[in-house]
PDB file of C-alpha atoms and ligand atoms in Angstrom:
ATOM      1  CA  UNK A   6     -21.213 -26.330  31.579  1.00 98.00           C
ATOM      2  CA  UNK A   7     -22.327 -26.049  35.193  1.00 98.00           C
ATOM      3  CA  UNK A   8     -25.891 -27.176  36.071  1.00 98.00           C
ATOM      4  CA  UNK A   9     -27.704 -25.217  38.767  1.00 98.00           C
ATOM      5  CA  UNK A  10     -31.209 -25.959  39.933  1.00 98.00           C
ATOM      6  CA  UNK A  11     -33.563 -22.968  40.206  1.00 98.00           C
ATOM      7  CA  UNK A  12     -35.722 -23.701  43.241  1.00 98.00           C
ATOM      8  CA  UNK A  13     -35.962 -23.378  46.985  1.00 98.00           C
ATOM      9  CA  UNK A  14     -37.662 -26.767  47.305  1.00 98.00           C
ATOM     10  CA  UNK A  15     -35.452 -28.963  49.447  1.00 98.00           C
ATOM     11  CA  UNK A  16     -36.804 -32.297  48.069  1.00 98.00           C
ATOM     12  CA  UNK A  17     -36.109 -31.250  44.485  1.00 98.00           C
ATOM     13  CA  UNK A  18     -32.655 -29.989  45.408  1.00 98.00           C
ATOM     14  CA  UNK A  19     -31.863 -33.286  47.142  1.00 98.00           C
ATOM     15  CA  UNK A  20     -33.194 -35.183  44.147  1.00 98.00           C
ATOM     16  CA  UNK A  21     -30.999 -33.213  41.739  1.00 97.00           C
ATOM     17  CA  UNK A  22     -27.987 -33.527  44.066  1.00 97.00           C
ATOM     18  CA  UNK A  23     -28.494 -37.308  44.202  1.00 97.00           C
ATOM     19  CA  UNK A  24     -28.112 -37.450  40.403  1.00 97.00           C
ATOM     20  CA  UNK A  25     -24.487 -36.441  40.951  1.00 97.00           C
ATOM     21  CA  UNK A  26     -24.471 -33.795  38.249  1.00 97.00           C
ATOM     22  CA  UNK A  27     -25.583 -30.722  40.242  1.00 98.00           C
ATOM     23  CA  UNK A  28     -23.141 -27.809  40.541  1.00 98.00           C
ATOM     24  CA  UNK A  29     -25.242 -25.363  42.541  1.00 98.00           C
ATOM     25  CA  UNK A  30     -28.573 -23.746  43.348  1.00 98.00           C
ATOM     26  CA  UNK A  31     -30.189 -20.413  42.539  1.00 98.00           C
ATOM     27  CA  UNK A  32     -33.102 -18.980  44.496  1.00 96.00           C
ATOM     28  CA  UNK A  33     -34.982 -15.724  44.518  1.00 96.00           C
ATOM     29  CA  UNK A  34     -37.566 -14.147  46.826  1.00 96.00           C
ATOM     30  CA  UNK A  35     -40.453 -15.468  44.698  1.00 97.00           C
ATOM     31  CA  UNK A  36     -39.091 -19.046  44.919  1.00 97.00           C
ATOM     32  CA  UNK A  37     -38.718 -18.718  48.705  1.00 97.00           C
ATOM     33  CA  UNK A  38     -42.307 -17.454  48.976  1.00 97.00           C
ATOM     34  CA  UNK A  39     -43.500 -20.399  46.827  1.00 97.00           C
ATOM     35  CA  UNK A  40     -42.122 -22.752  49.497  1.00 97.00           C
ATOM     36  CA  UNK A  41     -43.841 -20.743  52.264  1.00 97.00           C
ATOM     37  CA  UNK A  42     -40.531 -19.455  53.698  1.00 97.00           C
ATOM     38  CA  UNK A  43     -41.145 -16.027  55.198  1.00 95.00           C
ATOM     39  CA  UNK A  44     -39.121 -13.617  57.339  1.00 94.00           C
ATOM     40  CA  UNK A  45     -35.357 -12.891  57.335  1.00 94.00           C
ATOM     41  CA  UNK A  46     -34.420 -15.554  59.954  1.00 96.00           C
ATOM     42  CA  UNK A  47     -36.437 -18.363  58.332  1.00 97.00           C
ATOM     43  CA  UNK A  48     -34.989 -17.469  54.937  1.00 97.00           C
ATOM     44  CA  UNK A  49     -31.443 -17.548  56.333  1.00 97.00           C
ATOM     45  CA  UNK A  50     -32.076 -20.955  57.941  1.00 98.00           C
ATOM     46  CA  UNK A  51     -33.420 -22.194  54.660  1.00 98.00           C
ATOM     47  CA  UNK A  52     -30.236 -21.137  52.873  1.00 98.00           C
ATOM     48  CA  UNK A  53     -28.200 -23.055  55.438  1.00 98.00           C
ATOM     49  CA  UNK A  54     -30.334 -26.160  54.785  1.00 98.00           C
ATOM     50  CA  UNK A  55     -29.756 -25.841  51.064  1.00 98.00           C
ATOM     51  CA  UNK A  56     -25.977 -25.514  51.593  1.00 98.00           C
ATOM     52  CA  UNK A  57     -26.017 -28.705  53.654  1.00 97.00           C
ATOM     53  CA  UNK A  58     -27.616 -30.620  50.774  1.00 98.00           C
ATOM     54  CA  UNK A  59     -25.422 -29.400  47.887  1.00 97.00           C
ATOM     55  CA  UNK A  60     -21.703 -29.079  47.454  1.00 94.00           C
ATOM     56  CA  UNK A  61     -21.700 -26.107  45.016  1.00 96.00           C
ATOM     57  CA  UNK A  62     -22.562 -22.404  44.977  1.00 98.00           C
ATOM     58  CA  UNK A  63     -25.929 -21.278  46.392  1.00 98.00           C
ATOM     59  CA  UNK A  64     -27.228 -17.869  45.267  1.00 98.00           C
ATOM     60  CA  UNK A  65     -28.967 -15.958  48.036  1.00 98.00           C
ATOM     61  CA  UNK A  66     -30.704 -12.741  46.960  1.00 98.00           C
ATOM     62  CA  UNK A  67     -30.702  -9.419  48.813  1.00 98.00           C
ATOM     63  CA  UNK A  68     -33.978  -7.561  49.000  1.00 97.00           C
ATOM     64  CA  UNK A  69     -32.509  -4.102  49.748  1.00 98.00           C
ATOM     65  CA  UNK A  70     -32.342  -1.722  46.825  1.00 98.00           C
ATOM     66  CA  UNK A  71     -29.923   0.789  48.343  1.00 98.00           C
ATOM     67  CA  UNK A  72     -26.138   0.368  48.531  1.00 98.00           C
ATOM     68  CA  UNK A  73     -25.865   0.334  52.357  1.00 98.00           C
ATOM     69  CA  UNK A  74     -28.725  -2.139  52.694  1.00 98.00           C
ATOM     70  CA  UNK A  75     -27.296  -4.466  50.079  1.00 98.00           C
ATOM     71  CA  UNK A  76     -23.886  -4.426  51.813  1.00 98.00           C
ATOM     72  CA  UNK A  77     -25.409  -5.163  55.202  1.00 98.00           C
ATOM     73  CA  UNK A  78     -27.629  -7.948  53.884  1.00 98.00           C
ATOM     74  CA  UNK A  79     -24.992  -9.373  51.566  1.00 98.00           C
ATOM     75  CA  UNK A  80     -22.426  -9.575  54.375  1.00 98.00           C
ATOM     76  CA  UNK A  81     -24.943 -11.359  56.568  1.00 98.00           C
ATOM     77  CA  UNK A  82     -25.814 -13.818  53.837  1.00 98.00           C
ATOM     78  CA  UNK A  83     -22.151 -14.475  52.938  1.00 98.00           C
ATOM     79  CA  UNK A  84     -21.397 -15.171  56.599  1.00 98.00           C
ATOM     80  CA  UNK A  85     -24.043 -17.934  56.672  1.00 98.00           C
ATOM     81  CA  UNK A  86     -21.935 -20.466  54.739  1.00 98.00           C
ATOM     82  CA  UNK A  87     -18.883 -20.495  52.434  1.00 97.00           C
ATOM     83  CA  UNK A  88     -21.040 -21.707  49.528  1.00 98.00           C
ATOM     84  CA  UNK A  89     -23.275 -18.622  49.546  1.00 98.00           C
ATOM     85  CA  UNK A  90     -23.090 -16.324  46.500  1.00 98.00           C
ATOM     86  CA  UNK A  91     -24.673 -12.891  47.072  1.00 98.00           C
ATOM     87  CA  UNK A  92     -27.325 -12.283  44.448  1.00 98.00           C
ATOM     88  CA  UNK A  93     -27.721  -8.591  43.599  1.00 98.00           C
ATOM     89  CA  UNK A  94     -30.071  -6.911  41.101  1.00 98.00           C
ATOM     90  CA  UNK A  95     -28.736  -4.953  38.070  1.00 98.00           C
ATOM     91  CA  UNK A  96     -29.478  -1.446  39.321  1.00 98.00           C
ATOM     92  CA  UNK A  97     -27.048   1.405  40.027  1.00 98.00           C
ATOM     93  CA  UNK A  98     -26.604   0.689  43.745  1.00 98.00           C
ATOM     94  CA  UNK A  99     -26.380  -3.007  42.816  1.00 98.00           C
ATOM     95  CA  UNK A 100     -23.407  -2.314  40.528  1.00 98.00           C
ATOM     96  CA  UNK A 101     -21.647  -0.470  43.387  1.00 98.00           C
ATOM     97  CA  UNK A 102     -22.431  -3.344  45.745  1.00 98.00           C
ATOM     98  CA  UNK A 103     -21.080  -5.937  43.329  1.00 98.00           C
ATOM     99  CA  UNK A 104     -17.837  -3.988  43.003  1.00 98.00           C
ATOM    100  CA  UNK A 105     -17.610  -3.752  46.820  1.00 98.00           C
ATOM    101  CA  UNK A 106     -18.047  -7.513  47.231  1.00 98.00           C
ATOM    102  CA  UNK A 107     -15.692  -8.271  44.344  1.00 98.00           C
ATOM    103  CA  UNK A 108     -12.989  -6.213  46.096  1.00 98.00           C
ATOM    104  CA  UNK A 109     -13.694  -8.143  49.302  1.00 98.00           C
ATOM    105  CA  UNK A 110     -13.412 -11.531  47.541  1.00 97.00           C
ATOM    106  CA  UNK A 111     -17.105 -12.359  48.062  1.00 98.00           C
ATOM    107  CA  UNK A 112     -18.807 -14.129  45.180  1.00 98.00           C
ATOM    108  CA  UNK A 113     -21.736 -12.374  43.489  1.00 98.00           C
ATOM    109  CA  UNK A 114     -24.493 -13.185  41.027  1.00 98.00           C
ATOM    110  CA  UNK A 115     -25.818 -10.138  39.186  1.00 98.00           C
ATOM    111  CA  UNK A 116     -29.484 -10.873  38.571  1.00 98.00           C
ATOM    112  CA  UNK A 117     -32.290  -9.507  36.346  1.00 98.00           C
ATOM    113  CA  UNK A 118     -30.116  -9.060  33.284  1.00 98.00           C
ATOM    114  CA  UNK A 119     -32.068  -8.372  30.082  1.00 98.00           C
ATOM    115  CA  UNK A 120     -29.585  -6.572  27.771  1.00 98.00           C
ATOM    116  CA  UNK A 121     -25.990  -6.730  26.572  1.00 98.00           C
ATOM    117  CA  UNK A 122     -25.335  -3.325  28.140  1.00 98.00           C
ATOM    118  CA  UNK A 123     -26.261  -4.676  31.532  1.00 98.00           C
ATOM    119  CA  UNK A 124     -24.112  -7.739  30.935  1.00 98.00           C
ATOM    120  CA  UNK A 125     -21.120  -5.506  30.106  1.00 98.00           C
ATOM    121  CA  UNK A 126     -21.547  -3.487  33.305  1.00 98.00           C
ATOM    122  CA  UNK A 127     -21.897  -6.662  35.421  1.00 98.00           C
ATOM    123  CA  UNK A 128     -18.573  -7.909  34.036  1.00 98.00           C
ATOM    124  CA  UNK A 129     -16.882  -4.560  34.552  1.00 98.00           C
ATOM    125  CA  UNK A 130     -17.999  -4.619  38.191  1.00 98.00           C
ATOM    126  CA  UNK A 131     -16.407  -8.072  38.527  1.00 98.00           C
ATOM    127  CA  UNK A 132     -19.510 -10.204  39.168  1.00 98.00           C
ATOM    128  CA  UNK A 133     -18.738 -13.884  39.543  1.00 98.00           C
ATOM    129  CA  UNK A 134     -21.910 -14.778  37.697  1.00 98.00           C
ATOM    130  CA  UNK A 135     -24.470 -12.725  35.806  1.00 98.00           C
ATOM    131  CA  UNK A 136     -27.943 -14.008  35.056  1.00 98.00           C
ATOM    132  CA  UNK A 137     -29.701 -13.174  31.788  1.00 98.00           C
ATOM    133  CA  UNK A 138     -33.372 -14.242  32.120  1.00 98.00           C
ATOM    134  CA  UNK A 139     -33.997 -15.947  28.805  1.00 98.00           C
ATOM    135  CA  UNK A 140     -37.490 -17.280  29.466  1.00 98.00           C
ATOM    136  CA  UNK A 141     -38.808 -13.880  30.538  1.00 98.00           C
ATOM    137  CA  UNK A 142     -37.440 -12.344  27.318  1.00 98.00           C
ATOM    138  CA  UNK A 143     -39.099 -15.122  25.272  1.00 97.00           C
ATOM    139  CA  UNK A 144     -42.330 -14.311  27.183  1.00 97.00           C
ATOM    140  CA  UNK A 145     -42.338 -10.828  25.631  1.00 98.00           C
ATOM    141  CA  UNK A 146     -41.465 -12.053  22.121  1.00 97.00           C
ATOM    142  CA  UNK A 147     -37.796 -11.113  22.428  1.00 97.00           C
ATOM    143  CA  UNK A 148     -34.940 -13.529  21.614  1.00 97.00           C
ATOM    144  CA  UNK A 149     -33.628 -14.742  24.955  1.00 98.00           C
ATOM    145  CA  UNK A 150     -31.123 -17.132  23.407  1.00 98.00           C
ATOM    146  CA  UNK A 151     -29.925 -14.346  21.114  1.00 98.00           C
ATOM    147  CA  UNK A 152     -28.963 -12.365  24.207  1.00 98.00           C
ATOM    148  CA  UNK A 153     -26.818 -15.307  25.438  1.00 98.00           C
ATOM    149  CA  UNK A 154     -25.064 -15.430  22.040  1.00 98.00           C
ATOM    150  CA  UNK A 155     -24.358 -11.675  22.096  1.00 98.00           C
ATOM    151  CA  UNK A 156     -23.033 -11.724  25.661  1.00 98.00           C
ATOM    152  CA  UNK A 157     -20.792 -14.693  24.820  1.00 98.00           C
ATOM    153  CA  UNK A 158     -19.299 -12.806  21.891  1.00 98.00           C
ATOM    154  CA  UNK A 159     -18.653  -9.678  23.995  1.00 98.00           C
ATOM    155  CA  UNK A 160     -17.195 -11.531  26.973  1.00 98.00           C
ATOM    156  CA  UNK A 161     -14.893 -13.515  24.660  1.00 98.00           C
ATOM    157  CA  UNK A 162     -13.715 -10.273  22.945  1.00 98.00           C
ATOM    158  CA  UNK A 163     -12.313  -9.128  26.296  1.00 98.00           C
ATOM    159  CA  UNK A 164     -11.734 -12.347  28.196  1.00 97.00           C
ATOM    160  CA  UNK A 165     -14.041 -11.287  30.990  1.00 98.00           C
ATOM    161  CA  UNK A 166     -13.998 -13.752  33.908  1.00 97.00           C
ATOM    162  CA  UNK A 167     -17.695 -13.229  34.729  1.00 98.00           C
ATOM    163  CA  UNK A 168     -19.652 -16.446  34.083  1.00 98.00           C
ATOM    164  CA  UNK A 169     -22.758 -16.373  31.935  1.00 98.00           C
ATOM    165  CA  UNK A 170     -25.456 -18.000  34.026  1.00 98.00           C
ATOM    166  CA  UNK A 171     -28.417 -18.591  31.698  1.00 98.00           C
ATOM    167  CA  UNK A 172     -31.417 -18.133  33.981  1.00 98.00           C
ATOM    168  CA  UNK A 173     -35.190 -18.302  33.588  1.00 98.00           C
ATOM    169  CA  UNK A 174     -34.645 -21.544  31.687  1.00 98.00           C
ATOM    170  CA  UNK A 175     -38.038 -23.056  31.152  1.00 97.00           C
ATOM    171  CA  UNK A 176     -37.500 -26.348  29.297  1.00 97.00           C
ATOM    172  CA  UNK A 177     -34.949 -28.872  28.095  1.00 98.00           C
ATOM    173  CA  UNK A 178     -34.293 -27.289  24.690  1.00 98.00           C
ATOM    174  CA  UNK A 179     -33.314 -24.029  26.415  1.00 98.00           C
ATOM    175  CA  UNK A 180     -30.546 -26.018  28.181  1.00 98.00           C
ATOM    176  CA  UNK A 181     -29.330 -27.601  24.897  1.00 98.00           C
ATOM    177  CA  UNK A 182     -29.339 -24.269  23.060  1.00 98.00           C
ATOM    178  CA  UNK A 183     -27.488 -22.563  25.933  1.00 98.00           C
ATOM    179  CA  UNK A 184     -24.854 -25.308  25.832  1.00 98.00           C
ATOM    180  CA  UNK A 185     -24.445 -24.767  22.056  1.00 98.00           C
ATOM    181  CA  UNK A 186     -24.008 -21.034  22.627  1.00 98.00           C
ATOM    182  CA  UNK A 187     -21.371 -21.527  25.327  1.00 98.00           C
ATOM    183  CA  UNK A 188     -23.234 -20.393  28.415  1.00 98.00           C
ATOM    184  CA  UNK A 189     -20.955 -21.211  31.390  1.00 98.00           C
ATOM    185  CA  UNK A 190     -23.888 -22.175  33.658  1.00 98.00           C
ATOM    186  CA  UNK A 191     -27.582 -22.761  33.319  1.00 98.00           C
ATOM    187  CA  UNK A 192     -30.161 -22.712  36.061  1.00 98.00           C
ATOM    188  CA  UNK A 193     -33.484 -24.351  35.530  1.00 98.00           C
ATOM    189  CA  UNK A 194     -36.208 -26.563  37.041  1.00 98.00           C
ATOM    190  CA  UNK A 195     -35.579 -30.237  37.825  1.00 98.00           C
ATOM    191  CA  UNK A 196     -38.047 -31.241  35.059  1.00 97.00           C
ATOM    192  CA  UNK A 197     -35.952 -29.466  32.395  1.00 98.00           C
ATOM    193  CA  UNK A 198     -32.770 -31.182  33.629  1.00 98.00           C
ATOM    194  CA  UNK A 199     -34.445 -34.593  33.685  1.00 97.00           C
ATOM    195  CA  UNK A 200     -35.649 -34.010  30.146  1.00 98.00           C
ATOM    196  CA  UNK A 201     -32.062 -34.335  29.013  1.00 98.00           C
ATOM    197  CA  UNK A 202     -31.958 -37.930  30.259  1.00 97.00           C
ATOM    198  CA  UNK A 203     -35.022 -39.146  28.501  1.00 96.00           C
ATOM    199  CA  UNK A 204     -35.268 -40.687  25.015  1.00 97.00           C
ATOM    200  CA  UNK A 205     -38.011 -43.048  23.778  1.00 97.00           C
ATOM    201  CA  UNK A 206     -35.465 -45.271  21.960  1.00 98.00           C
ATOM    202  CA  UNK A 207     -33.589 -45.703  25.255  1.00 98.00           C
ATOM    203  CA  UNK A 208     -36.804 -46.935  26.899  1.00 98.00           C
ATOM    204  CA  UNK A 209     -37.667 -49.209  23.974  1.00 98.00           C
ATOM    205  CA  UNK A 210     -34.122 -50.532  23.794  1.00 98.00           C
ATOM    206  CA  UNK A 211     -33.949 -51.213  27.520  1.00 98.00           C
ATOM    207  CA  UNK A 212     -37.300 -52.964  27.524  1.00 98.00           C
ATOM    208  CA  UNK A 213     -36.098 -55.237  24.677  1.00 97.00           C
ATOM    209  CA  UNK A 214     -32.758 -56.021  26.453  1.00 97.00           C
ATOM    210  CA  UNK A 215     -34.637 -56.951  29.639  1.00 97.00           C
ATOM    211  CA  UNK A 216     -37.181 -59.038  27.738  1.00 96.00           C
ATOM    212  CA  UNK A 217     -34.380 -60.909  25.920  1.00 95.00           C
ATOM    213  CA  UNK A 218     -32.453 -61.433  29.162  1.00 94.00           C
ATOM    214  CA  UNK A 219     -35.563 -62.925  30.790  1.00 93.00           C
ATOM    215  CA  UNK A 220     -36.109 -65.262  27.751  1.00 92.00           C
ATOM    216  CA  UNK A 221     -32.451 -66.366  28.060  1.00 80.00           C
ATOM    217  CA  UNK A 222     -32.715 -67.255  31.738  1.00 69.00           C
ATOM    218  CA  UNK A 223     -35.799 -69.482  31.359  1.00 61.00           C
TER     219      UNK A 223
HETATM  220  C1  E4P B   3     -32.652 -16.785  38.298  1.00 96.74           C
HETATM  221  O1  E4P B   3     -31.733 -16.853  39.099  1.00 96.74           O
HETATM  222  C2  E4P B   3     -34.077 -16.742  38.643  1.00 96.74           C
HETATM  223  O2  E4P B   3     -34.250 -17.318  39.902  1.00 96.74           O
HETATM  224  C3  E4P B   3     -34.958 -17.540  37.730  1.00 96.74           C
HETATM  225  O3  E4P B   3     -34.204 -18.234  36.755  1.00 96.74           O
HETATM  226  C4  E4P B   3     -36.140 -16.798  37.242  1.00 96.74           C
HETATM  227  O4  E4P B   3     -36.867 -17.671  36.422  1.00 96.74           O
HETATM  228  P1  E4P B   3     -38.406 -17.422  36.015  1.00 96.74           P
HETATM  229  O5  E4P B   3     -38.439 -16.399  34.928  1.00 96.74           O
HETATM  230  O6  E4P B   3     -38.853 -18.758  35.526  1.00 96.74           O
HETATM  231  O7  E4P B   3     -39.096 -16.948  37.232  1.00 96.74           O
END
């Protein structure tokens, strides 16, 4: 299972990278805005900075909603760095754009997936990744993890190469459940990733080992 961090915050990306278990980064226009990054040139520079920190794939989202605009923007983004994956929304022109980039050998991440039908179309278009937003489905009392399970079943039926990138992960248990369901990738906040490391018995056990060591060296 690949671990991506879902942020545009350079400190958090560097912190996750330093753990040695990070496989990539996802961003979106809202995450860029949260960091105060505005304007096409500043956003592009920010993507380059992210690529310099991490070794894996970095999703960079287009903001155009028409085919020509997505192609123009996506080509500019892909030219920034070899690690860039062009992130494209699941709309009709987006499907055409994904197919275009697939044919050109440029990696894509089909975003804003909320149904199995959308997941099927993303795979047919040849998306490298497709991102079901599990947290946002949970927010409206719909089973986000159930969607991951259904997509896994369908993709396995046909051996689709498209990777299931569980997105909108909000907490540590989402990551564990996604791993159980066979999501290829998860993207979430640093806090959710760090939650996997923590266990109170580890802390108690370590405190006892250190206390015993210090008794022994008296
Ligand atoms: C995915 O690529 C998105 O950036 C992200 O996971 C959305 O998460 P949110 O629903 O917490 O905003």
